[in-house]
Coordinates of C-alpha atoms (C1' of nucleotides) in Angstrom, one line a residue:
Chain A
X1 CA 20.5 -8.8 8.3
X2 CA 16.7 -8.7 7.9
X3 CA 14.8 -6.8 5.6
X4 CA 12.2 -8.1 3.3
X5 CA 14.5 -10.0 1.1
X6 CA 16.1 -12.1 4.2
X7 CA 12.8 -12.6 5.7
X8 CA 11.5 -14.1 2.6
X9 CA 14.4 -16.5 2.6
X10 CA 13.7 -17.4 6.1
X11 CA 10.1 -18.1 5.1
X12 CA 11.3 -20.5 2.6
X13 CA 13.6 -22.2 5.3
X14 CA 10.7 -22.2 7.6
X15 CA 8.5 -24.0 5.1
X16 CA 10.7 -27.1 5.6
X17 CA 9.0 -27.1 9.2
X18 CA 5.3 -27.3 7.8
X19 CA 3.7 -30.4 8.9
X20 CA 5.8 -30.8 12.1
X21 CA 4.3 -30.7 15.5
X22 CA 5.6 -28.6 18.4
X23 CA 6.9 -30.7 21.3
X24 CA 8.3 -27.9 23.4
X25 CA 9.5 -24.5 23.1
X26 CA 12.8 -22.9 24.6
X27 CA 13.1 -19.3 25.5
X28 CA 16.4 -18.7 27.5
X29 CA 15.3 -15.1 28.1
X30 CA 11.9 -13.8 28.3
X31 CA 12.8 -10.4 27.4
X32 CA 13.0 -11.9 23.8
X33 CA 9.1 -12.0 24.1
X34 CA 6.9 -9.4 22.8
X35 CA 5.1 -7.1 25.1
X36 CA 2.7 -8.8 27.6
X37 CA 3.7 -12.3 26.6
X38 CA 5.2 -14.7 29.0
X39 CA 6.9 -18.0 28.5
X40 CA 4.0 -19.8 30.2
X41 CA 1.4 -18.3 28.1
X42 CA 3.4 -19.1 25.0
X43 CA 4.2 -22.6 26.0
X44 CA 0.4 -23.2 26.9
X45 CA -0.7 -22.1 23.7
X46 CA 1.6 -23.4 21.1
X47 CA 2.9 -26.9 22.7
X48 CA 1.2 -29.7 20.7
X49 CA 0.1 -27.6 17.8
X50 CA 1.3 -28.3 14.2
X51 CA 2.8 -25.9 12.1
X52 CA 0.6 -25.5 8.8
X53 CA 2.1 -22.7 6.8
X54 CA 5.0 -20.3 6.9
X55 CA 3.9 -16.8 5.8
X56 CA 5.3 -13.3 5.8
X57 CA 4.3 -9.8 5.8
X58 CA 7.0 -7.2 5.4
X59 CA 9.6 -8.2 7.9
X60 CA 7.5 -10.4 9.9
X61 CA 7.7 -14.1 9.6
X62 CA 4.2 -15.9 10.4
X63 CA 3.8 -19.5 11.3
X64 CA 0.4 -20.8 11.3
X65 CA -0.2 -23.4 13.9
X66 CA -3.0 -25.7 14.6
X67 CA -4.2 -28.6 16.9
X68 CA -6.6 -29.6 19.5
X69 CA -5.4 -26.7 21.8
X70 CA -6.8 -24.0 18.9
X71 CA -5.3 -22.1 16.4
X72 CA -2.4 -19.6 16.6
X73 CA -0.1 -17.5 14.7
X74 CA 3.6 -17.3 15.9
X75 CA 5.2 -14.0 14.7
X76 CA 8.8 -13.5 14.6
X77 CA 10.7 -10.1 14.2
X78 CA 14.3 -10.5 13.5
X79 CA 15.5 -7.1 14.5
X80 CA 19.0 -6.1 12.9
X81 CA 20.8 -9.3 13.5
X82 CA 18.3 -12.4 13.9
X83 CA 18.6 -15.2 11.9
X84 CA 16.5 -18.5 11.5
X85 CA 17.9 -21.9 11.5
X86 CA 16.0 -25.1 10.9
X87 CA 17.6 -28.5 12.0
X88 CA 20.7 -26.5 12.8
X89 CA 21.3 -25.0 9.3
X90 CA 20.5 -21.3 8.2
X91 CA 19.2 -19.9 5.2
X92 CA 22.2 -17.6 4.7
X93 CA 25.8 -16.9 5.7
X94 CA 26.3 -19.2 8.5
X95 CA 29.6 -18.3 8.9
X96 CA 29.7 -14.6 8.8
X97 CA 31.3 -14.4 12.2
X98 CA 33.9 -17.2 11.6
X99 CA 34.2 -20.6 13.0
X100 CA 35.9 -19.6 16.3
X101 CA 32.8 -18.4 18.1
X102 CA 30.0 -20.2 19.7
X103 CA 27.3 -18.7 18.0
X104 CA 24.5 -20.9 20.0
X105 CA 24.9 -18.5 22.8
X106 CA 22.7 -16.2 20.8
X107 CA 19.9 -18.5 20.5
X108 CA 16.9 -16.5 21.7
X109 CA 14.0 -19.0 21.0
X110 CA 13.2 -22.4 19.7
X111 CA 10.6 -24.4 18.6
X112 CA 11.4 -28.1 19.1
X113 CA 9.8 -30.9 17.1
X114 CA 10.1 -34.6 17.2
X115 CA 13.1 -34.5 15.1
X116 CA 15.0 -31.0 14.6
X117 CA 13.8 -27.5 15.6
X118 CA 13.2 -24.1 14.5
X119 CA 15.7 -21.5 16.1
X120 CA 16.1 -17.7 16.0
X121 CA 19.8 -16.7 16.5
X122 CA 20.3 -13.2 17.5
X123 CA 23.3 -11.5 18.8
X124 CA 21.7 -8.0 19.5
X125 CA 18.4 -9.3 21.0
X126 CA 16.5 -6.8 19.0
X127 CA 14.1 -9.4 17.5
X128 CA 10.9 -10.6 19.2
X129 CA 8.4 -13.4 19.3
X130 CA 5.0 -12.6 19.3
X131 CA 1.8 -14.7 19.8
X132 CA -1.2 -13.9 17.3
X133 CA 0.8 -10.5 16.5
X134 CA -1.3 -7.5 15.8
X135 CA -0.5 -6.6 12.1
X136 CA -2.9 -3.6 11.7
X137 CA 0.1 -1.3 12.0
X138 CA 1.7 -2.6 8.9
X139 CA 0.8 -1.4 5.4
X140 CA 0.5 -3.9 2.8
X141 CA 3.4 -5.9 1.9
X142 CA 5.5 -4.3 -0.9
X143 CA 5.6 -7.2 -3.2
X144 CA 1.8 -7.9 -3.1
X145 CA 0.2 -4.5 -4.0
X146 CA 0.7 -3.2 -7.5
X147 CA 2.6 -0.1 -8.6
X148 CA -0.4 2.1 -8.8
X149 CA -1.1 1.6 -5.2
X150 CA 2.2 2.4 -4.2
X151 CA 2.2 5.6 -6.0
X152 CA -0.8 6.6 -4.1
X153 CA 0.6 5.2 -0.7
X154 CA 3.5 7.4 -1.0
X155 CA 1.5 10.3 -0.8
X156 CA 2.2 13.9 -1.7
X157 CA 3.1 15.4 1.6
X158 CA 6.3 17.2 3.2
X159 CA 7.9 14.1 4.5
X160 CA 11.2 13.1 3.1
X161 CA 10.6 10.1 0.5
X162 CA 13.1 8.0 2.4
X163 CA 11.1 8.3 5.7
X164 CA 8.1 7.3 3.8
X165 CA 10.0 4.0 2.4
X166 CA 10.9 3.1 5.8
X167 CA 7.5 3.7 7.4
X168 CA 6.2 0.1 7.7
X169 CA 2.6 1.6 8.0
X170 CA 2.8 2.9 4.7
X171 CA 4.4 -0.1 2.7
X172 CA 5.9 -3.1 4.7
X173 CA 9.2 -4.8 4.1
X174 CA 11.6 -1.9 3.0
X175 CA 14.5 -1.2 5.2
X176 CA 17.7 0.9 5.2
X177 CA 19.8 -0.7 2.7
X178 CA 16.9 -1.3 0.3
X179 CA 15.7 2.1 0.5
X180 CA 19.1 3.6 -0.4
X181 CA 19.3 1.1 -3.4
X182 CA 15.6 2.1 -4.5
X183 CA 16.5 5.7 -4.6
X184 CA 19.8 5.3 -6.0
X185 CA 18.1 3.2 -9.1
X186 CA 15.3 6.0 -9.2
X187 CA 17.8 9.0 -9.4
X188 CA 15.9 10.5 -6.4
X189 CA 17.6 12.1 -3.4
X190 CA 16.6 10.6 0.0
X191 CA 15.4 14.1 1.4
X192 CA 13.1 14.9 -1.4
X193 CA 9.7 15.9 0.0
X194 CA 7.0 13.5 -1.5
X195 CA 5.0 16.3 -2.9
X196 CA 7.9 17.6 -5.0
X197 CA 7.9 14.5 -7.0
X198 CA 6.7 14.9 -10.5
X199 CA 4.2 12.5 -12.0
X200 CA 7.0 10.7 -13.9
X201 CA 9.2 10.5 -11.0
X202 CA 6.4 9.1 -8.8
X203 CA 5.4 6.5 -11.5
X204 CA 9.0 5.5 -12.0
X205 CA 9.7 5.1 -8.2
X206 CA 6.3 3.0 -7.9
X207 CA 7.5 0.5 -10.4
X208 CA 11.1 0.6 -9.1
X209 CA 10.2 -0.1 -5.4
X210 CA 9.0 -3.7 -6.0
X211 CA 11.1 -4.3 -9.0
X212 CA 14.4 -3.6 -6.7
X213 CA 13.0 -5.6 -4.1
X214 CA 12.6 -8.5 -6.3
X215 CA 16.0 -8.2 -8.0
X216 CA 17.9 -8.1 -4.7
X217 CA 15.9 -11.0 -3.5
X218 CA 16.8 -13.0 -6.7
X219 CA 20.3 -12.0 -6.1
X220 CA 20.3 -13.1 -2.4
X221 CA 20.0 -10.3 -0.1
X222 CA 19.3 -6.7 0.9
X223 CA 23.1 -6.1 0.8
X224 CA 23.6 -7.0 -2.8
X225 CA 22.6 -3.9 -4.4
X226 CA 24.6 -1.9 -6.9
X227 CA 25.1 0.8 -4.4
X228 CA 26.0 -1.4 -1.5
X229 CA 29.9 -1.8 -2.1
X230 CA 29.9 2.2 -2.1
X231 CA 28.0 2.5 0.9
X232 CA 30.7 3.5 3.1
X233 CA 32.6 6.7 4.0
X234 CA 34.7 7.9 1.0
X235 CA 32.6 6.0 -1.3
X236 CA 32.1 7.0 -5.0
X237 CA 28.8 6.5 -7.1
X238 CA 29.2 3.2 -9.4
X239 CA 27.4 5.2 -12.1
X240 CA 29.5 8.4 -12.4
X241 CA 32.0 8.3 -9.7
X242 CA 31.0 11.4 -8.0
X243 CA 31.6 11.1 -4.2
X244 CA 28.5 9.8 -2.4
X245 CA 26.9 12.0 0.3
X246 CA 26.6 10.6 3.6
X247 CA 23.4 12.2 5.5
X248 CA 20.8 11.1 8.0
X249 CA 17.3 10.9 6.8
X250 CA 14.4 9.4 8.2
X251 CA 16.5 8.8 11.1
X252 CA 18.8 6.4 9.4
X253 CA 22.1 6.7 7.8
X254 CA 21.7 7.3 4.1
X255 CA 24.2 7.1 1.3
X256 CA 23.3 8.9 -1.9
X257 CA 24.9 10.6 -5.1
X258 CA 24.5 14.3 -5.3
X259 CA 25.1 14.3 -9.0
X260 CA 22.3 11.8 -10.3
X261 CA 20.1 11.7 -7.3
X262 CA 18.3 15.0 -7.4
Chain B
dC1 C1' 38.1 3.3 23.6
dC2 C1' 34.7 5.1 20.2
dG3 C1' 31.4 4.9 16.6
dG4 C1' 28.3 2.4 13.9
dA5 C1' 25.3 -1.2 12.5
dT6 C1' 20.1 -4.7 7.5
dG7 C1' 14.8 -2.4 13.4
dT8 C1' 11.3 -0.7 16.3
dT9 C1' 9.4 1.9 20.2
dC10 C1' 8.9 5.7 23.2
dA11 C1' 9.5 10.1 25.3
dC12 C1' 10.0 14.8 24.2
dC13 C1' 10.4 18.5 21.2
dT14 C1' 8.5 22.0 17.6
Chain C
dG1 C1' -1.9 15.9 15.1
dA2 C1' 2.3 15.5 12.2
dG3 C1' 6.7 15.0 11.7
dG4 C1' 11.6 15.2 13.7
dT5 C1' 15.2 13.9 17.1
dG6 C1' 17.5 11.1 20.3
dA7 C1' 17.6 7.5 23.4
dA8 C1' 17.1 2.9 24.6
dC9 C1' 17.3 -1.9 23.6
dA10 C1' 22.4 -5.3 23.6
dT11 C1' 26.3 -6.9 21.2
dC12 C1' 29.8 -7.0 18.0
dC13 C1' 33.0 -5.3 14.8
dG14 C1' 36.5 -2.1 12.6

DNA sequence: CCGGATGTTCACCT
DNA sequence: GAGGTGAACATCCG
């Protein structure tokens, strides 16, 4: 699920937990905690704190929590399949796997309140819970910086533009689906070296990056792009009908149109 | 049974 | 040092 669009929906959902005090936590499998963090340390740090804000930086959800025991930020990363539930309801697609299966077996972490709870449900367990996460390795959130900054941040080196878009230390928030959609709209091939971009292409890309993210956010998810339905083996370009190419770029599967993405 | 999946990290090359 | 590759993580789905 989660790229920036999904985590932004999680943030809105999490804001319904603002003002609630953490009574206890549930961590059925401590492998779900970030490096060096133990259940005991996390429990001691956050029990009794009240959530005062829900923020997002890139794909990370941040829960600011304060109380007599101090002030902490609970950081949630959702990996590929993590979802957020507050009081048992999800922000999105709660029935993607059908009603037959007991998804509660995938609950990896919970903040329990006097009334209700906030849960992370993650089949693949690639997500993580962190305490006071170090965000220094993340670039600016892609929806916060202006296009001029984005144009500069992209750089002009020999890396593939798609690898740069996926690099969270350059810009935080863009994942594999958003990257393919952005490059599709920009008419730029994923393997293009950033130094080969003309100033016009660079400027257009810099505008299209946040614009595309906002558009898919409005539509309701990173998987609702124009390219997405064709993003499969045998798919045809929705613009010109050309057979899409499927290549690995930046380490990820990339679908693109060889006719209009140049 | 096999390959692939919206993410991140690490070891190992070049 | 920079950048790429592949594996690992763990599980489900087609």
